[in-house]
PDB file of C-alpha atoms in Angstrom:
ATOM      1  CA  MET A  10      -0.028  10.742   3.639  1.00  0.00           C
ATOM      2  CA  VAL A  11       0.281  11.369   0.021  1.00  0.00           C
ATOM      3  CA  ASN A  12      -2.870  13.449   0.035  1.00  0.00           C
ATOM      4  CA  TYR A  13      -1.361  15.645   2.777  1.00  0.00           C
ATOM      5  CA  ILE A  14       1.822  16.104   0.738  1.00  0.00           C
ATOM      6  CA  TRP A  15      -0.241  17.277  -2.388  1.00  0.00           C
ATOM      7  CA  VAL A  16      -2.500  19.563  -0.199  1.00  0.00           C
ATOM      8  CA  GLY A  17       0.556  20.999   1.549  1.00  0.00           C
ATOM      9  CA  MET A  18       2.335  21.703  -1.772  1.00  0.00           C
ATOM     10  CA  THR A  19      -0.805  23.345  -3.243  1.00  0.00           C
ATOM     11  CA  ILE A  20      -1.200  25.513  -0.168  1.00  0.00           C
ATOM     12  CA  ILE A  21       2.542  26.462  -0.434  1.00  0.00           C
ATOM     13  CA  GLY A  22       2.244  27.283  -4.054  1.00  0.00           C
ATOM     14  CA  ILE A  23      -0.781  29.499  -3.503  1.00  0.00           C
ATOM     15  CA  ILE A  24       0.921  31.341  -0.571  1.00  0.00           C
ATOM     16  CA  PHE A  25       4.075  31.859  -2.614  1.00  0.00           C
ATOM     17  CA  GLY A  26       2.054  33.110  -5.481  1.00  0.00           C
ATOM     18  CA  ILE A  27       0.125  35.598  -3.461  1.00  0.00           C
ATOM     19  CA  ALA A  28       3.399  36.723  -1.643  1.00  0.00           C
ATOM     20  CA  ASN A  29       5.213  37.190  -4.902  1.00  0.00           C
ATOM     21  CA  GLY A  30       2.257  38.787  -6.682  1.00  0.00           C
ATOM     22  CA  THR A  31       2.168  36.001  -9.353  1.00  0.00           C
ATOM     23  CA  MET A  32      -1.202  34.659  -8.412  1.00  0.00           C
ATOM     24  CA  ASP A  33      -2.175  35.066 -12.196  1.00  0.00           C
ATOM     25  CA  GLU A  34       0.575  32.782 -13.250  1.00  0.00           C
ATOM     26  CA  VAL A  35      -0.461  30.264 -10.522  1.00  0.00           C
ATOM     27  CA  ASN A  36      -4.055  30.418 -11.956  1.00  0.00           C
ATOM     28  CA  LYS A  37      -2.842  29.860 -15.549  1.00  0.00           C
ATOM     29  CA  ALA A  38      -0.622  26.864 -14.519  1.00  0.00           C
ATOM     30  CA  ILE A  39      -3.406  25.296 -12.538  1.00  0.00           C
ATOM     31  CA  PHE A  40      -5.861  25.393 -15.575  1.00  0.00           C
ATOM     32  CA  LYS A  41      -3.141  24.412 -18.052  1.00  0.00           C
ATOM     33  CA  GLY A  42      -2.177  21.463 -15.869  1.00  0.00           C
ATOM     34  CA  ALA A  43      -5.700  20.392 -15.524  1.00  0.00           C
ATOM     35  CA  ALA A  44      -6.250  20.573 -19.456  1.00  0.00           C
ATOM     36  CA  ASP A  45      -2.975  18.708 -20.031  1.00  0.00           C
ATOM     37  CA  ALA A  46      -4.064  15.994 -17.589  1.00  0.00           C
ATOM     38  CA  VAL A  47      -7.245  15.344 -19.326  1.00  0.00           C
ATOM     39  CA  THR A  48      -5.648  15.235 -22.798  1.00  0.00           C
ATOM     40  CA  LEU A  49      -2.955  12.843 -21.425  1.00  0.00           C
ATOM     41  CA  CYS A  50      -5.646  10.683 -19.804  1.00  0.00           C
ATOM     42  CA  ILE A  51      -7.667  10.338 -23.125  1.00  0.00           C
ATOM     43  CA  GLY A  52      -4.429   9.488 -24.998  1.00  0.00           C
ATOM     44  CA  LEU A  53      -3.609   6.735 -22.291  1.00  0.00           C
ATOM     45  CA  ILE A  54      -7.118   5.456 -22.432  1.00  0.00           C
ATOM     46  CA  SER A  55      -6.733   4.601 -26.082  1.00  0.00           C
ATOM     47  CA  ILE A  56      -3.400   2.781 -25.595  1.00  0.00           C
ATOM     48  CA  LEU A  57      -4.860   0.900 -22.406  1.00  0.00           C
ATOM     49  CA  VAL A  58      -7.878  -0.202 -24.351  1.00  0.00           C
ATOM     50  CA  PHE A  59      -5.867  -1.537 -27.187  1.00  0.00           C
ATOM     51  CA  TRP A  60      -3.614  -3.512 -24.968  1.00  0.00           C
ATOM     52  CA  LEU A  61      -6.546  -4.828 -22.825  1.00  0.00           C
ATOM     53  CA  GLY A  62      -8.057  -6.010 -26.001  1.00  0.00           C
ATOM     54  CA  MET A  63      -4.759  -7.753 -26.987  1.00  0.00           C
ATOM     55  CA  MET A  64      -4.752  -9.341 -23.596  1.00  0.00           C
ATOM     56  CA  LYS A  65      -8.289 -10.591 -24.083  1.00  0.00           C
ATOM     57  CA  ILE A  66      -7.513 -12.045 -27.470  1.00  0.00           C
ATOM     58  CA  ALA A  67      -4.434 -13.684 -25.920  1.00  0.00           C
ATOM     59  CA  GLU A  68      -6.576 -15.108 -23.153  1.00  0.00           C
ATOM     60  CA  GLU A  69      -9.302 -16.360 -25.634  1.00  0.00           C
ATOM     61  CA  SER A  70      -6.658 -17.911 -28.030  1.00  0.00           C
ATOM     62  CA  GLY A  71      -4.946 -19.803 -25.188  1.00  0.00           C
ATOM     63  CA  LEU A  72      -1.785 -17.785 -25.528  1.00  0.00           C
ATOM     64  CA  LEU A  73      -2.149 -16.516 -21.862  1.00  0.00           C
ATOM     65  CA  GLU A  74      -2.631 -19.986 -20.558  1.00  0.00           C
ATOM     66  CA  LYS A  75       0.569 -21.089 -22.415  1.00  0.00           C
ATOM     67  CA  LEU A  76       2.429 -18.135 -21.067  1.00  0.00           C
ATOM     68  CA  SER A  77       1.117 -19.005 -17.559  1.00  0.00           C
ATOM     69  CA  SER A  78       2.367 -22.602 -18.128  1.00  0.00           C
ATOM     70  CA  PHE A  79       5.681 -21.310 -19.306  1.00  0.00           C
ATOM     71  CA  PHE A  80       6.127 -19.059 -16.180  1.00  0.00           C
ATOM     72  CA  ARG A  81       4.469 -21.481 -13.689  1.00  0.00           C
ATOM     73  CA  PRO A  82       7.815 -23.300 -12.638  1.00  0.00           C
ATOM     74  CA  VAL A  83       9.626 -20.011 -12.016  1.00  0.00           C
ATOM     75  CA  VAL A  84       6.605 -18.721 -10.048  1.00  0.00           C
ATOM     76  CA  LYS A  85       6.341 -21.962  -8.052  1.00  0.00           C
ATOM     77  CA  TRP A  86      10.039 -21.642  -7.190  1.00  0.00           C
ATOM     78  CA  LEU A  87       9.490 -18.005  -6.129  1.00  0.00           C
ATOM     79  CA  PHE A  88       6.237 -18.929  -4.070  1.00  0.00           C
ATOM     80  CA  PRO A  89       6.836 -22.430  -2.645  1.00  0.00           C
ATOM     81  CA  GLU A  90       4.149 -21.907  -0.042  1.00  0.00           C
ATOM     82  CA  VAL A  91       1.409 -21.347  -2.546  1.00  0.00           C
ATOM     83  CA  PRO A  92      -0.322 -24.493  -3.777  1.00  0.00           C
ATOM     84  CA  VAL A  93      -0.036 -24.725  -7.616  1.00  0.00           C
ATOM     85  CA  ARG A  94      -3.855 -24.814  -8.132  1.00  0.00           C
ATOM     86  CA  HIS A  95      -4.692 -22.048  -5.557  1.00  0.00           C
ATOM     87  CA  PRO A  96      -6.415 -19.006  -6.973  1.00  0.00           C
ATOM     88  CA  ALA A  97      -3.464 -16.919  -5.663  1.00  0.00           C
ATOM     89  CA  MET A  98      -1.130 -18.608  -8.217  1.00  0.00           C
ATOM     90  CA  GLY A  99      -3.436 -17.558 -11.061  1.00  0.00           C
ATOM     91  CA  TYR A 100      -3.642 -13.995  -9.942  1.00  0.00           C
ATOM     92  CA  ILE A 101       0.088 -13.832  -9.453  1.00  0.00           C
ATOM     93  CA  LEU A 102       0.629 -15.124 -12.963  1.00  0.00           C
ATOM     94  CA  SER A 103      -1.842 -12.752 -14.489  1.00  0.00           C
ATOM     95  CA  ASN A 104      -0.282  -9.852 -12.695  1.00  0.00           C
ATOM     96  CA  ILE A 105       3.105 -10.690 -13.835  1.00  0.00           C
ATOM     97  CA  ILE A 106       2.093 -11.125 -17.389  1.00  0.00           C
ATOM     98  CA  ALA A 107       0.074  -7.883 -17.436  1.00  0.00           C
ATOM     99  CA  ASN A 108       3.047  -6.014 -15.957  1.00  0.00           C
ATOM    100  CA  MET A 109       5.385  -7.580 -18.688  1.00  0.00           C
ATOM    101  CA  PHE A 110       3.115  -5.824 -21.170  1.00  0.00           C
ATOM    102  CA  GLY A 111       3.286  -2.569 -19.472  1.00  0.00           C
ATOM    103  CA  LEU A 112      -0.354  -2.676 -18.359  1.00  0.00           C
ATOM    104  CA  GLY A 113       0.184  -1.453 -14.719  1.00  0.00           C
ATOM    105  CA  ASN A 114      -3.243  -0.230 -14.344  1.00  0.00           C
ATOM    106  CA  ALA A 115      -4.738  -3.512 -15.515  1.00  0.00           C
ATOM    107  CA  ALA A 116      -2.201  -5.412 -13.323  1.00  0.00           C
ATOM    108  CA  THR A 117      -3.212  -3.479 -10.130  1.00  0.00           C
ATOM    109  CA  PRO A 118      -6.669  -5.155  -9.631  1.00  0.00           C
ATOM    110  CA  LEU A 119      -4.969  -8.500 -10.220  1.00  0.00           C
ATOM    111  CA  GLY A 120      -2.255  -7.719  -7.610  1.00  0.00           C
ATOM    112  CA  ILE A 121      -4.878  -6.776  -5.103  1.00  0.00           C
ATOM    113  CA  LYS A 122      -6.782  -9.994  -5.670  1.00  0.00           C
ATOM    114  CA  ALA A 123      -3.419 -11.990  -5.473  1.00  0.00           C
ATOM    115  CA  MET A 124      -2.610 -10.195  -2.059  1.00  0.00           C
ATOM    116  CA  GLU A 125      -6.053 -10.983  -0.793  1.00  0.00           C
ATOM    117  CA  GLN A 126      -5.596 -14.636  -1.690  1.00  0.00           C
ATOM    118  CA  LEU A 127      -2.181 -14.610  -0.040  1.00  0.00           C
ATOM    119  CA  LYS A 128      -3.522 -13.160   2.960  1.00  0.00           C
ATOM    120  CA  GLU A 129      -6.031 -15.767   3.173  1.00  0.00           C
ATOM    121  CA  LEU A 130      -3.240 -18.463   2.804  1.00  0.00           C
ATOM    122  CA  ASN A 131      -1.426 -16.628   5.684  1.00  0.00           C
ATOM    123  CA  GLY A 132      -4.517 -17.378   7.871  1.00  0.00           C
ATOM    124  CA  GLY A 133      -5.848 -13.642   7.799  1.00  0.00           C
ATOM    125  CA  LYS A 134      -2.876 -12.475   9.891  1.00  0.00           C
ATOM    126  CA  ASP A 135      -2.074  -8.742  10.093  1.00  0.00           C
ATOM    127  CA  TYR A 136       1.593  -9.172   9.145  1.00  0.00           C
ATOM    128  CA  ALA A 137       2.907 -10.227   5.675  1.00  0.00           C
ATOM    129  CA  SER A 138       3.928 -13.728   4.834  1.00  0.00           C
ATOM    130  CA  ARG A 139       6.968 -14.648   2.940  1.00  0.00           C
ATOM    131  CA  SER A 140       4.804 -14.966  -0.181  1.00  0.00           C
ATOM    132  CA  MET A 141       3.261 -11.544   0.276  1.00  0.00           C
ATOM    133  CA  VAL A 142       6.798  -9.904   0.638  1.00  0.00           C
ATOM    134  CA  THR A 143       8.084 -11.764  -2.399  1.00  0.00           C
ATOM    135  CA  PHE A 144       4.985 -10.801  -4.482  1.00  0.00           C
ATOM    136  CA  LEU A 145       5.502  -7.105  -3.546  1.00  0.00           C
ATOM    137  CA  ALA A 146       9.066  -7.123  -4.417  1.00  0.00           C
ATOM    138  CA  ILE A 147       8.369  -8.701  -7.891  1.00  0.00           C
ATOM    139  CA  ASN A 148       5.316  -6.563  -8.554  1.00  0.00           C
ATOM    140  CA  THR A 149       7.242  -3.426  -7.750  1.00  0.00           C
ATOM    141  CA  SER A 150      10.206  -4.287  -9.870  1.00  0.00           C
ATOM    142  CA  SER A 151       8.340  -6.282 -12.589  1.00  0.00           C
ATOM    143  CA  ILE A 152      10.047  -7.139 -15.909  1.00  0.00           C
ATOM    144  CA  THR A 153       8.379  -4.963 -18.639  1.00  0.00           C
ATOM    145  CA  LEU A 154       8.716  -6.212 -22.275  1.00  0.00           C
ATOM    146  CA  ILE A 155       6.642  -3.347 -23.648  1.00  0.00           C
ATOM    147  CA  PRO A 156       6.223  -0.160 -21.596  1.00  0.00           C
ATOM    148  CA  THR A 157       2.885   0.825 -23.114  1.00  0.00           C
ATOM    149  CA  THR A 158       2.142   3.742 -20.725  1.00  0.00           C
ATOM    150  CA  VAL A 159       5.484   5.258 -21.378  1.00  0.00           C
ATOM    151  CA  ILE A 160       5.148   4.871 -25.114  1.00  0.00           C
ATOM    152  CA  ALA A 161       1.698   6.411 -25.008  1.00  0.00           C
ATOM    153  CA  ILE A 162       3.028   9.539 -23.091  1.00  0.00           C
ATOM    154  CA  ARG A 163       5.920  10.010 -25.460  1.00  0.00           C
ATOM    155  CA  MET A 164       3.424   9.692 -28.437  1.00  0.00           C
ATOM    156  CA  ASN A 165       1.134  12.281 -26.760  1.00  0.00           C
ATOM    157  CA  TYR A 166       4.181  14.662 -26.499  1.00  0.00           C
ATOM    158  CA  HIS A 167       5.104  14.070 -30.176  1.00  0.00           C
ATOM    159  CA  SER A 168       8.519  12.126 -29.477  1.00  0.00           C
ATOM    160  CA  ALA A 169      10.481  11.587 -32.571  1.00  0.00           C
ATOM    161  CA  SER A 170      10.973   7.949 -31.651  1.00  0.00           C
ATOM    162  CA  PRO A 171       8.403   6.886 -28.925  1.00  0.00           C
ATOM    163  CA  THR A 172       9.428   3.292 -28.948  1.00  0.00           C
ATOM    164  CA  GLU A 173      13.197   3.791 -28.356  1.00  0.00           C
ATOM    165  CA  ILE A 174      12.436   3.383 -24.564  1.00  0.00           C
ATOM    166  CA  VAL A 175      11.663  -0.332 -25.004  1.00  0.00           C
ATOM    167  CA  VAL A 176      15.310  -1.674 -24.764  1.00  0.00           C
ATOM    168  CA  PRO A 177      16.456   0.554 -21.903  1.00  0.00           C
ATOM    169  CA  THR A 178      13.244  -0.262 -20.044  1.00  0.00           C
ATOM    170  CA  LEU A 179      13.728  -4.032 -20.545  1.00  0.00           C
ATOM    171  CA  ILE A 180      17.274  -3.859 -19.250  1.00  0.00           C
ATOM    172  CA  ALA A 181      16.305  -1.602 -16.263  1.00  0.00           C
ATOM    173  CA  THR A 182      13.380  -3.864 -15.332  1.00  0.00           C
ATOM    174  CA  ILE A 183      15.349  -7.131 -15.715  1.00  0.00           C
ATOM    175  CA  ILE A 184      18.005  -5.664 -13.292  1.00  0.00           C
ATOM    176  CA  SER A 185      15.483  -4.358 -10.882  1.00  0.00           C
ATOM    177  CA  ALA A 186      13.646  -7.661 -10.822  1.00  0.00           C
ATOM    178  CA  ILE A 187      16.813  -9.658 -10.160  1.00  0.00           C
ATOM    179  CA  CYS A 188      17.814  -7.235  -7.440  1.00  0.00           C
ATOM    180  CA  GLY A 189      14.237  -7.450  -5.924  1.00  0.00           C
ATOM    181  CA  ILE A 190      14.327 -11.248  -5.787  1.00  0.00           C
ATOM    182  CA  LEU A 191      17.898 -11.337  -4.408  1.00  0.00           C
ATOM    183  CA  ILE A 192      17.185  -8.795  -1.746  1.00  0.00           C
ATOM    184  CA  ASP A 193      13.992 -10.664  -0.837  1.00  0.00           C
ATOM    185  CA  ARG A 194      15.775 -13.960  -0.575  1.00  0.00           C
ATOM    186  CA  TYR A 195      18.734 -12.410   1.373  1.00  0.00           C
ATOM    187  CA  PHE A 196      16.357 -11.035   4.130  1.00  0.00           C
ATOM    188  CA  TYR A 197      14.221 -14.165   4.107  1.00  0.00           C
ATOM    189  CA  TYR A 198      17.082 -16.507   4.767  1.00  0.00           C
ATOM    190  CA  ARG A 199      18.635 -13.896   7.199  1.00  0.00           C
ATOM    191  CA  ARG A 200      15.426 -13.858   9.214  1.00  0.00           C
ATOM    192  CA  SER A 201      14.966 -17.727   9.095  1.00  0.00           C
ATOM    193  CA  ARG A 202      18.453 -18.249  10.420  1.00  0.00           C
ATOM    194  CA  LYS A 203      17.760 -15.927  13.345  1.00  0.00           C
ATOM    195  CA  GLY A 204      14.370 -17.624  13.981  1.00  0.00           C
TER     196      GLY A 204
END
């Protein structure tokens, strides 16, 4: 669906440019946008590589395992249907930790793997289990300690203080995570009372 929206917006923009006689400006905007996108991606790659390297160091030093052990009781409470030693639990914990460090791109494959494992626990059914819904809510509203992608974008655009976003992001993501969990629990208990 998103592809159709982008194609539709592009076609509307081109038709509007032809109708108003501003096709030269449309062409300039297209090429400037493409150049800016490449520059931005290269800047983001450097930040992402740095934080992925830090995650690898944390993993090899045992810090990641300690963080996982610290969060395991909370995650076990959030996902009571998932056995503690099941691979899904490891992927869920890794996804949450990657999101906490603002590594959304690195967290995505972990989230996909977690969903695959949760679907397997659900017996391969076509509808989402309680754990899958909870994981989606937490993943979407995850707490972010260091918003590395936003900091990288702000640095690329020469922000005077690129890290000033850290505290507001932390507050916003804590609130969104709490709201996501509360809404998830509310609908789960409401559905279980009806069933």
